[in-house]
XYZ file of C-alpha atoms in Angstrom:
567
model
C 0.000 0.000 0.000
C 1.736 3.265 -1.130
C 1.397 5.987 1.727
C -0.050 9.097 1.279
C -0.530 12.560 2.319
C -3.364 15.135 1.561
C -3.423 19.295 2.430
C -6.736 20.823 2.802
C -6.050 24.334 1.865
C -8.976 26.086 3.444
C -11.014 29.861 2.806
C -12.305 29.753 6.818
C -14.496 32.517 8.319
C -13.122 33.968 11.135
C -15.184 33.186 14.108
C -17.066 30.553 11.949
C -16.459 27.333 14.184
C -19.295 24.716 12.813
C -19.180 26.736 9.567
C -15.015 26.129 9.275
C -15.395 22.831 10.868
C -18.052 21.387 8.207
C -15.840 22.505 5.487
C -12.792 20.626 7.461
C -14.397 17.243 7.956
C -15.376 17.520 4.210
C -12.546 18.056 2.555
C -10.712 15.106 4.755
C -13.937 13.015 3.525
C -12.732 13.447 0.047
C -8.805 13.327 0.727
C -9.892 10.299 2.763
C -11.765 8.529 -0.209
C -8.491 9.187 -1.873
C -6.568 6.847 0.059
C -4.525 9.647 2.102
C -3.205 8.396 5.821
C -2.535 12.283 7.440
C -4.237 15.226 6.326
C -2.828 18.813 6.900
C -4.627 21.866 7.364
C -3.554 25.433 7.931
C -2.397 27.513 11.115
C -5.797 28.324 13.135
C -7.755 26.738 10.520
C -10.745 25.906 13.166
C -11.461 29.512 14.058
C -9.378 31.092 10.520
C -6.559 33.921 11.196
C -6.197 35.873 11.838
C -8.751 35.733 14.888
C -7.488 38.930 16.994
C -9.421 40.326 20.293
C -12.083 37.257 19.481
C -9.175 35.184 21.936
C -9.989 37.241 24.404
C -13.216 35.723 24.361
C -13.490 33.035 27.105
C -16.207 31.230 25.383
C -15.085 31.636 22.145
C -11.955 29.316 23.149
C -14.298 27.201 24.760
C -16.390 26.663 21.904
C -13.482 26.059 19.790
C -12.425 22.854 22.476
C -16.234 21.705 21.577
C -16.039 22.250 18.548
C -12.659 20.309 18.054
C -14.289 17.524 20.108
C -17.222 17.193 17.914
C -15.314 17.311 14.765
C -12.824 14.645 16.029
C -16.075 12.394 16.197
C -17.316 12.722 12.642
C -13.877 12.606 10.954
C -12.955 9.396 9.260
C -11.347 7.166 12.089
C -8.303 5.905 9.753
C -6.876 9.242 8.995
C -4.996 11.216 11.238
C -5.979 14.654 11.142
C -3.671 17.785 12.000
C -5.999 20.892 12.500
C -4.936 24.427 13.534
C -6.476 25.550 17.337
C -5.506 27.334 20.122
C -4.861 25.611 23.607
C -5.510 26.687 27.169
C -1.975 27.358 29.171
C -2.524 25.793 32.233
C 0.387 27.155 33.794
C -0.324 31.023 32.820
C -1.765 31.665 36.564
C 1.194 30.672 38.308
C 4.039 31.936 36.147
C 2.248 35.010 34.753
C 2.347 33.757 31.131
C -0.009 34.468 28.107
C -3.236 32.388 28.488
C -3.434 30.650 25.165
C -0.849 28.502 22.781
C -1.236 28.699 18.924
C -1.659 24.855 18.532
C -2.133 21.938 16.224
C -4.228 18.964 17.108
C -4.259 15.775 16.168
C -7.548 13.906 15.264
C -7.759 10.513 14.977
C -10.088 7.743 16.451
C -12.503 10.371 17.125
C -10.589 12.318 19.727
C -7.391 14.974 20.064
C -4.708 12.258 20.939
C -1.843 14.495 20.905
C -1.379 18.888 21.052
C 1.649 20.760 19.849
C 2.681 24.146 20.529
C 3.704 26.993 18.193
C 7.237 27.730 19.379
C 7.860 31.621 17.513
C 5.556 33.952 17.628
C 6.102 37.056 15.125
C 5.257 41.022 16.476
C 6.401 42.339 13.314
C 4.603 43.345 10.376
C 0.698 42.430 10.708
C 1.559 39.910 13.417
C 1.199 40.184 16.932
C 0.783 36.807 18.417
C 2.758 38.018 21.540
C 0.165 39.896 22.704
C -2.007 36.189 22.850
C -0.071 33.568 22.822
C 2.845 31.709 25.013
C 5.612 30.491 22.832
C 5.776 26.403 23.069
C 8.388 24.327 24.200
C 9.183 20.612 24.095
C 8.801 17.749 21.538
C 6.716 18.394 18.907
C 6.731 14.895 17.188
C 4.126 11.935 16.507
C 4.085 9.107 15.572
C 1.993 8.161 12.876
C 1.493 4.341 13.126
C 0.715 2.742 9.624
C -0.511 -1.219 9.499
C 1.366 -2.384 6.616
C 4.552 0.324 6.872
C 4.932 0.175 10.669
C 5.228 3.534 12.217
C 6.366 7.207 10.866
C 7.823 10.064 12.696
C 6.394 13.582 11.989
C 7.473 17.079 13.385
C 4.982 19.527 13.903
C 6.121 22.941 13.284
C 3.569 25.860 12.896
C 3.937 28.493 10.433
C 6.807 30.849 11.556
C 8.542 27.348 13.166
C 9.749 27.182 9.844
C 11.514 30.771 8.842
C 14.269 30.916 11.116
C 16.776 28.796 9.711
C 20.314 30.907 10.180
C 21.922 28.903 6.800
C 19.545 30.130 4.815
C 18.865 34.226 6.049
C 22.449 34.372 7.452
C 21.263 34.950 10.908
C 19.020 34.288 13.199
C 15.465 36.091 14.686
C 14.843 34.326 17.286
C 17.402 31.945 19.586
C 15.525 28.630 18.513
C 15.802 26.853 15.228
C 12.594 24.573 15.673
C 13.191 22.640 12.644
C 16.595 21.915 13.336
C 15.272 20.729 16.448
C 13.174 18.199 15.036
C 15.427 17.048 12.651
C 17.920 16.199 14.856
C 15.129 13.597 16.604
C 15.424 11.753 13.688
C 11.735 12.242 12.205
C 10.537 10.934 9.131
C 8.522 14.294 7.819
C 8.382 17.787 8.710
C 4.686 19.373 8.396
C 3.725 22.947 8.623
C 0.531 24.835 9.228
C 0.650 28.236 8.308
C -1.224 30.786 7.741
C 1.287 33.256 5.649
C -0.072 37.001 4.336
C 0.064 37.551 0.665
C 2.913 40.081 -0.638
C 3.689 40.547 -4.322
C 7.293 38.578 -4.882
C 6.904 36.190 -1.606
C 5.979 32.930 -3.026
C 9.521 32.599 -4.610
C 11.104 33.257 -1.233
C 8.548 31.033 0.079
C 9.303 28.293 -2.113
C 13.044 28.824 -1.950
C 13.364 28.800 1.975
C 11.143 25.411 2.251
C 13.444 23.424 -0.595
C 16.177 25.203 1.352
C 14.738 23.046 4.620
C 14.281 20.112 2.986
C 17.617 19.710 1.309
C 19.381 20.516 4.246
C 17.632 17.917 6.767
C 16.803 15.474 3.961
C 13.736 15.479 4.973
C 10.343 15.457 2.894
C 8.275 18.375 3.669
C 4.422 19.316 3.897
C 3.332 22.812 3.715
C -0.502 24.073 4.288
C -1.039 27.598 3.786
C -4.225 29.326 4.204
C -6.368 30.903 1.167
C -8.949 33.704 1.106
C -8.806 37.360 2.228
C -9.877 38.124 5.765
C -9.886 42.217 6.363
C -7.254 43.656 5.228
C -4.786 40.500 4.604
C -4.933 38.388 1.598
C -3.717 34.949 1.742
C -2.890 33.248 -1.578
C -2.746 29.638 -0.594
C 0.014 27.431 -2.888
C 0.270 24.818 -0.206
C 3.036 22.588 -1.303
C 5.167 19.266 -0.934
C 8.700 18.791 -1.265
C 10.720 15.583 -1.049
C 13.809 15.063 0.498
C 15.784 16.337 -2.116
C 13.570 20.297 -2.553
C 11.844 19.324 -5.833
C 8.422 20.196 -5.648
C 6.012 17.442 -5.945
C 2.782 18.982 -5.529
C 1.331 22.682 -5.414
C -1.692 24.209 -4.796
C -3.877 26.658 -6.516
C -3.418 30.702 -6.022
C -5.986 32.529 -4.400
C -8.230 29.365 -4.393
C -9.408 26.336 -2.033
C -7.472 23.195 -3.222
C -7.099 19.377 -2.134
C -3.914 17.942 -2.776
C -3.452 14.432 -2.479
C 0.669 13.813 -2.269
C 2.723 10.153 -2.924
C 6.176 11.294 -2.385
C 6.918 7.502 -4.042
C 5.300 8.329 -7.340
C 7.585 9.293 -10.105
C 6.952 12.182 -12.372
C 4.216 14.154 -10.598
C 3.519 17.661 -12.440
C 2.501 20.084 -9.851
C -0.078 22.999 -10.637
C 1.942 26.292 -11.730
C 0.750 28.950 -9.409
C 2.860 31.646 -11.173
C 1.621 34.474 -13.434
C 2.703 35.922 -16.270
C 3.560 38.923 -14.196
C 3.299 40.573 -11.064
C 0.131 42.820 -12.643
C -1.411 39.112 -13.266
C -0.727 38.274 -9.690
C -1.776 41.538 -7.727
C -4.861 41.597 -10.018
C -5.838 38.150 -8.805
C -4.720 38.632 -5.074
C -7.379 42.043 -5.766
C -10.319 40.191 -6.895
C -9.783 37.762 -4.130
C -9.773 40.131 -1.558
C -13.310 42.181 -2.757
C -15.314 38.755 -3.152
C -14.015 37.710 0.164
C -14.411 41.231 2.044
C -17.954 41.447 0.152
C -19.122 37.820 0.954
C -17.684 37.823 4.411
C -19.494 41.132 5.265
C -22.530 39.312 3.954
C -23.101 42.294 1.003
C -24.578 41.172 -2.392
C -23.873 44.550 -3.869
C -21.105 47.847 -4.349
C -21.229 50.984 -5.363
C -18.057 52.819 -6.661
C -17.925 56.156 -7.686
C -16.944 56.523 -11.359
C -14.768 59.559 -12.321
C -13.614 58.808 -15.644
C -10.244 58.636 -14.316
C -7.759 55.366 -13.889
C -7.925 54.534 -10.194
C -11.997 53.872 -10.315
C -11.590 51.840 -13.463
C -9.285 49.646 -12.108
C -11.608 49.053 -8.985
C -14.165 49.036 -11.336
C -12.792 45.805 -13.164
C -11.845 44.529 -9.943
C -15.327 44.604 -8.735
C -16.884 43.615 -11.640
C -14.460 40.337 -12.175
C -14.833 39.368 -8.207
C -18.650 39.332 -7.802
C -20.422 39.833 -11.617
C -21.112 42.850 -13.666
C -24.632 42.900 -12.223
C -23.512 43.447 -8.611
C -21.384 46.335 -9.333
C -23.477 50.285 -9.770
C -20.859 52.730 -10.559
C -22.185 56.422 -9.971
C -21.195 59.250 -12.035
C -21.433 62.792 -10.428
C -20.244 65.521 -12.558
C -19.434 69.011 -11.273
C -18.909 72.215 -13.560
C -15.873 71.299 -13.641
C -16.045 68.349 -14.853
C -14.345 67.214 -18.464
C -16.567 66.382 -21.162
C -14.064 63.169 -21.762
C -14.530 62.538 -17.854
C -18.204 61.434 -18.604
C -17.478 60.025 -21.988
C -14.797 58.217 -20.812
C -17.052 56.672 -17.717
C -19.656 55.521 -19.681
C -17.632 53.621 -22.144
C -16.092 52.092 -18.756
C -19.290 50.757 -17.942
C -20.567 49.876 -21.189
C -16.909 47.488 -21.622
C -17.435 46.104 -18.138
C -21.532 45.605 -18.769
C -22.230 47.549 -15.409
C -24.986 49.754 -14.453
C -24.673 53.227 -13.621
C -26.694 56.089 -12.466
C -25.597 60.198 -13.235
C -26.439 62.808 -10.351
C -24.763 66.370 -11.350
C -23.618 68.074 -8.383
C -24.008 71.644 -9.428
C -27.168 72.287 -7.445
C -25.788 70.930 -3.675
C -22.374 72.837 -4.790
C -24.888 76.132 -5.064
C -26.266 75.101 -1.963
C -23.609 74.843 0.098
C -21.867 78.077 -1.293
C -25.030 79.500 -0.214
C -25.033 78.330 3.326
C -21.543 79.788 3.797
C -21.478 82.870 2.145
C -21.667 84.800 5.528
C -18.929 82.621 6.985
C -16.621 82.983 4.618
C -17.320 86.261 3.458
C -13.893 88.431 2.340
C -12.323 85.076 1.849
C -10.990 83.596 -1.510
C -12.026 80.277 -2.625
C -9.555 77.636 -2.068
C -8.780 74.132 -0.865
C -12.095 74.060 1.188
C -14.539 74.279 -1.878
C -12.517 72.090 -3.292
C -12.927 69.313 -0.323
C -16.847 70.197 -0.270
C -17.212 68.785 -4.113
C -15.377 65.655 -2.640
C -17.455 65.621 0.063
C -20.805 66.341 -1.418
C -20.016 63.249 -3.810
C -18.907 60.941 -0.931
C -22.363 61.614 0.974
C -24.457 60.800 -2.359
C -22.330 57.180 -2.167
C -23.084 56.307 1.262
C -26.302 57.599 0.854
C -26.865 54.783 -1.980
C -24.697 52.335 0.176
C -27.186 53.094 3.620
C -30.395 53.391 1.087
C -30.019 50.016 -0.993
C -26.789 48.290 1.889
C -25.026 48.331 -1.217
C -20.913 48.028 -0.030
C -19.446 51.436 -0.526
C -15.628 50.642 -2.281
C -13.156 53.616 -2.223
C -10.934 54.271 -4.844
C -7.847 56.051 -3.529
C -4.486 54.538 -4.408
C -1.377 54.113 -2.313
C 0.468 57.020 -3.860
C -2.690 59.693 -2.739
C -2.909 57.962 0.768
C 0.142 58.286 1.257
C 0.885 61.871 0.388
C -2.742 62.269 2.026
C -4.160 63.838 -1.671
C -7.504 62.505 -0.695
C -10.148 64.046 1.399
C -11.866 62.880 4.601
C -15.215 62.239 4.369
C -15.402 62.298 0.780
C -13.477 60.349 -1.410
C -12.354 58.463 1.327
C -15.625 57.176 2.082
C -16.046 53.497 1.751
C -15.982 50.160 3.923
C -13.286 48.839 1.311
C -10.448 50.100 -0.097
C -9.544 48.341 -3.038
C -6.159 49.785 -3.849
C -4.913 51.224 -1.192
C -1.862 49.716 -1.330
C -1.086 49.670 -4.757
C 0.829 52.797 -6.053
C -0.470 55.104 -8.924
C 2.277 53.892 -11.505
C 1.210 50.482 -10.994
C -1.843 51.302 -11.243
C -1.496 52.493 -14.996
C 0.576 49.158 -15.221
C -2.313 46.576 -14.160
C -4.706 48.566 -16.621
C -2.365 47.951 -19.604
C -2.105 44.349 -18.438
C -5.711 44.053 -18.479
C -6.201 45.386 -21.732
C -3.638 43.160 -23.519
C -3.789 40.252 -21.140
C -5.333 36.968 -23.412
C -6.103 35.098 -19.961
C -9.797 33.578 -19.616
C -10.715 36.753 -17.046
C -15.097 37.277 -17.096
C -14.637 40.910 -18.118
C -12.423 39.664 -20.867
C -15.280 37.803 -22.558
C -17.319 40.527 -22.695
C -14.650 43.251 -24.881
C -11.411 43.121 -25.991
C -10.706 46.306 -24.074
C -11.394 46.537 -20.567
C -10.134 49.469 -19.913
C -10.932 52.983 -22.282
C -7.302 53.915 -23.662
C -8.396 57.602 -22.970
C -8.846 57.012 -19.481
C -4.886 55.428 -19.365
C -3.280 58.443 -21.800
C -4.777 61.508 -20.325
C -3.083 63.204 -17.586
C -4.852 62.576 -13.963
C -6.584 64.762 -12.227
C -9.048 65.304 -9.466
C -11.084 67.707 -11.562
C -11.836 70.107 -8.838
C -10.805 73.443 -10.457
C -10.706 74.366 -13.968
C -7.770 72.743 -15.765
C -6.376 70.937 -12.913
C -4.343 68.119 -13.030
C -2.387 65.862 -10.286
C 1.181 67.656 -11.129
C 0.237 70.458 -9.791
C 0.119 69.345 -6.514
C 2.428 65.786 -6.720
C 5.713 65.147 -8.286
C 5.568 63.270 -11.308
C 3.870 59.791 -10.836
C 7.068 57.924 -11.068
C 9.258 60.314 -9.250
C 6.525 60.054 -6.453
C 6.462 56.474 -6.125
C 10.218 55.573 -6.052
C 10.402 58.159 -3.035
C 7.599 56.838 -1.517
C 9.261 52.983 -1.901
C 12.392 53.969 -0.514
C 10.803 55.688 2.497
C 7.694 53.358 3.460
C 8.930 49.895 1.859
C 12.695 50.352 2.274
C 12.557 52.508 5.754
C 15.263 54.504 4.215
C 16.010 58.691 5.801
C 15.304 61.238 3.402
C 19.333 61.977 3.317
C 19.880 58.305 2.119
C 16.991 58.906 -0.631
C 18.432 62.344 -1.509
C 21.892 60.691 -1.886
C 19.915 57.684 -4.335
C 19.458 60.982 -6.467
C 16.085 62.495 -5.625
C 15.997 66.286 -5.868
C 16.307 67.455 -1.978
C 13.577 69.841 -1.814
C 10.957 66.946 -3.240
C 11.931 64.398 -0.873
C 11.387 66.552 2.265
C 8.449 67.875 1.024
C 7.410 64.101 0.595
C 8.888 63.013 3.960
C 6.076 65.633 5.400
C 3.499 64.938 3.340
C 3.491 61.417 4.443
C 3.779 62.617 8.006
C 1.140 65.163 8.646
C -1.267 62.454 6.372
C -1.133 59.884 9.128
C -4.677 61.333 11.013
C -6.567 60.849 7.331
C -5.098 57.477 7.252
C -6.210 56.361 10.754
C -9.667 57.003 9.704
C -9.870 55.135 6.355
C -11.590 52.405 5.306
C -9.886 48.935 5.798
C -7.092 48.504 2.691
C -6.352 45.246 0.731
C -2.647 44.951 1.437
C -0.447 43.595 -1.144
C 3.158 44.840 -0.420
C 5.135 44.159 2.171
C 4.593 47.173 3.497
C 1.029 48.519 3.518
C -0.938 51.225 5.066
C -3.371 48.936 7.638
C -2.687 46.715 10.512
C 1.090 46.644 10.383
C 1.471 50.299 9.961
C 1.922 51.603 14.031
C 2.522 55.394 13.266
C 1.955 57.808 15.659
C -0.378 60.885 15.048
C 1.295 63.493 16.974
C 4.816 63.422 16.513
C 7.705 65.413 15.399
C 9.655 64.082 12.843
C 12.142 65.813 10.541
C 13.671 64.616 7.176
């Protein structure tokens, strides 16, 4: 009998424990009918991850030991089941320890024979598992006892177990090597649950770092990585095998639930190709992903997206209308006097190529109006920035209006390049309960449009026209149409100047004195540096952002408010 293995890469609901749990026992019903012996499923995959504050929850933890219990029962008997839970430290009253361990548990004969304890807990980034959890210690090993093959050995490690091997980063983040640990026990496999964040660029380092592990041990390898966006983090999945030599011998999908069943013995296995033409193909898919999951989770049907005419609401546009269907996206056109005849034209040709609906409401009158009710305030004063905000304004009330009128989800359109420079207003354009593209800056933005228009890959929108996206709306200059003749250089460095600054500072953490000596013009980069500094109170009141870098504006961006910071 040739042994093998099957991952259940899992889209859980956070908080959903029958919900997560009937999807677990199913997909082990179908791995099971496949002839697999262990199953592997992702870090926290009973309550999904990342859970947060809902730990704090005494009977939300004890639900989730019920819940294990009762899953345990209905799960085939024959197959050994490794799960993702928390456990209760019984020890945290007496030695003033966290009150929980990140845990795997393993099912089998209808009951949790055996718990193992995540050992490294990250605090960087979007994690902060210190502020829950107690690292592990001890043996994490079990053996897995097979009738006709006699018994294997299999470490447990849990998700960031597995990236602190010194060979391979040249140092070390934390004093323990877990795997090393493990493989110096002389076990047979190494599994790990994870439940690793999307970035653009990290499933090569991903998939580099595990073969790294598995050459160096000699040790066949099982990886389970979550799939599905939850808030602000996408997780793309790719779950995959490696024998003892770091080939690859099985892969999951990207951005998609998957069963993989693995035989480490068979000989010329093709894994699935997550990998994408490009990185626009990629962040586009990691995109769509994270609306339908943001929109479903929230339990909305519909959005509404305001529709300028210019690039940034096109591209959530397409994202919108590829994630849920053409007939659950209602863009909203609201034209001002200022407003370009080719920012209408251009609109309605976007909605025509995506097949969505969309409604017009000229703003002219509540402008009047509200120049009306001020006129004795702000008598002897010029017009400037203010009236300006108030158009932005006036159109983000007539959005939620239509979002709290039909509980249609409000998306906002602001890129990463306006958020972070804080060229966006409060309260009006960045209205929303989503932001879409947040985190993806404005030159990429152009970039994922082109890809979309010339991309042959079987995309919905792509059946409907050739062109997705209007070339007008890529070639004209952008602009916030707010005064006559206005465009986004007057206010912003070039596009591309703006962004490599921006990199450098937020992605790269460099000074503005290093920048300035990479060969940025001095007076741009400070004027950047404070931009990006005094934005930080619009930013703390924004909608939740799809994050897609390794560096995004949302939960792993700590910045104070008040602060005084100099380039």
């Amino acid at each position: 009998m040739t042994l093998k293995f099957g991952i259940a890469q899992l889209n859980p609901l956070i908080g959903d424990l029958v919900g997560n749990c009937d999807r677990l026992l199913a997909a082990v019903q179908k791995l099971a009918a496949n002839g697999v012996q262990l199953v592997l499923t992702p870090e926290l995959s009973v309550c999904g991850y990342p859970p947060r504050d809902l730990l704090m929850n005494h009977q939300f933890v004890s639900d989730m030991d019920s819940a294990i219990a009762g899953l345990a029962l209905k799960l085939p008997h024959d197959v050994a089941v490794l799960v993702g839970t928390v456990s209760v430290n019984p020890q945290a009253n007496q030695v003033g320890g966290k009150q929980l361990f990140n845990s795997a548990a393993l099912l089998q004969d209808g009951k949790v024979q055996q718990i193992f304890l995540k050992r490294l807990l990250p605090t960087y980034d979007v994690f902060d598992e210190d502020r829950y959890f107690e690292a592990g210690e001890g043996s994490q090993v079990f053996t897995l006892k097979l009738p006709e093959q006699g018994a294997l050995r299999v470490g447990v490690t849990i998700c960031e177990d597995i990236w602190n091997d010194e060979k391979f980063w040249g140092k070390r983040n934390y004093a323990d090597d877990p795997v090393s640990e493990l493989a110096q026990k002389e076990v047979d496999l190494l599994v790990n649950l994870s439940a690793s964040p999307y970035a653009v660029g990290k499933q090569k380092l991903r998939e580099s770092m595990l073969s790294h592990s598995a050459i160096v041990h000699n040790l066949p390898l099982l990886y389970a990585n979550q799939v599905g966006a939850n808030d602000d983090l996408i997780f793309d999945g790719r779950s995959m095998a490696f024998n003892r030599i770091g080939e690859i011998v099985a892969r999951g999908k990207s951005f998609d639930e998957d069963l993989l069943v693995i035989d480490f013995e068979q000989v010329g296995q093709s894994p699935n190709l997550s990998s994408y033409e490009s990185d626009d193909a990629e962040i586009f898919a990691a995109l769509v992903l994270g609306v339908r999951d943001y929109v479903q989770k929230c339990r909305f049907r519909k959005v509404v997206i305001g529709l300028s005419g210019g690039i940034d609401s096109a591209l959530v546009a397409a994202i919108a209308t590829e994630a849920i269907g053409k007939e659950n996206v209602l863009g909203v056109l609201m034209p001002s006097p200022y407003s370009s005849d080719h920012s209408v034209t251009d609109a309605i040709a976007l909605a025509k190529n995506l097949g969505i609906t969309t409604e017009t409401i000229p703003i002219q009158p509540m402008m009047a109006a509200f120049d009306q009710s001020l006129a004795h305030l702000f008598a002897g004063r010029a017009s400037d920035v203010t009236e300006e905000n108030l158009q932005s304004r006036i159109r983000g009330s007539l959005l939620m209006a239509i979002s709290n009128k039909f509980g249609h989800l409000l998306i906002s359109t602001g890129n990463k390049s306006e958020v972070s420079v804080g060229y966006c207003t409060l309260y009006g354009d960045m209205n929303g309960g989503l932001a879409a593209i947040a985190d993806v800056p404005k030159t990429r933005v152009f970039s994922i449009c082109e890809w979309l228009n010339r991309t042959n890959s079987p995309l919905a929108i792509k059946q409907v026209v050739a062109e997705v996206i209007p070339v007008n709306i890529i070639t004209k200059p952008p602009s916030a149409e707010l005064k006559p003749d206005q465009v986004d250089q007057d206010s912003l460095p070039p596009y591309d100047i703006l962004d490599d600054i921006l990199h450098k500072l937020i992605n790269l953490h460099l000074s503005a004195t290093e920048i300035v000596a990479a060969g940025h013009d001095q007076a741009t980069v400070y004027r950047v540096v404070r931009l990006v500094k005094i934005a930080e109170f619009k930013r703390r009141q924004a909608a939740p952002g799809l994050k897609i870098t390794d560096r995004a504006f949302g939960s792993g961006w700590r910045m104070p408010i008040a602060s005084k910071v100099t380039p």
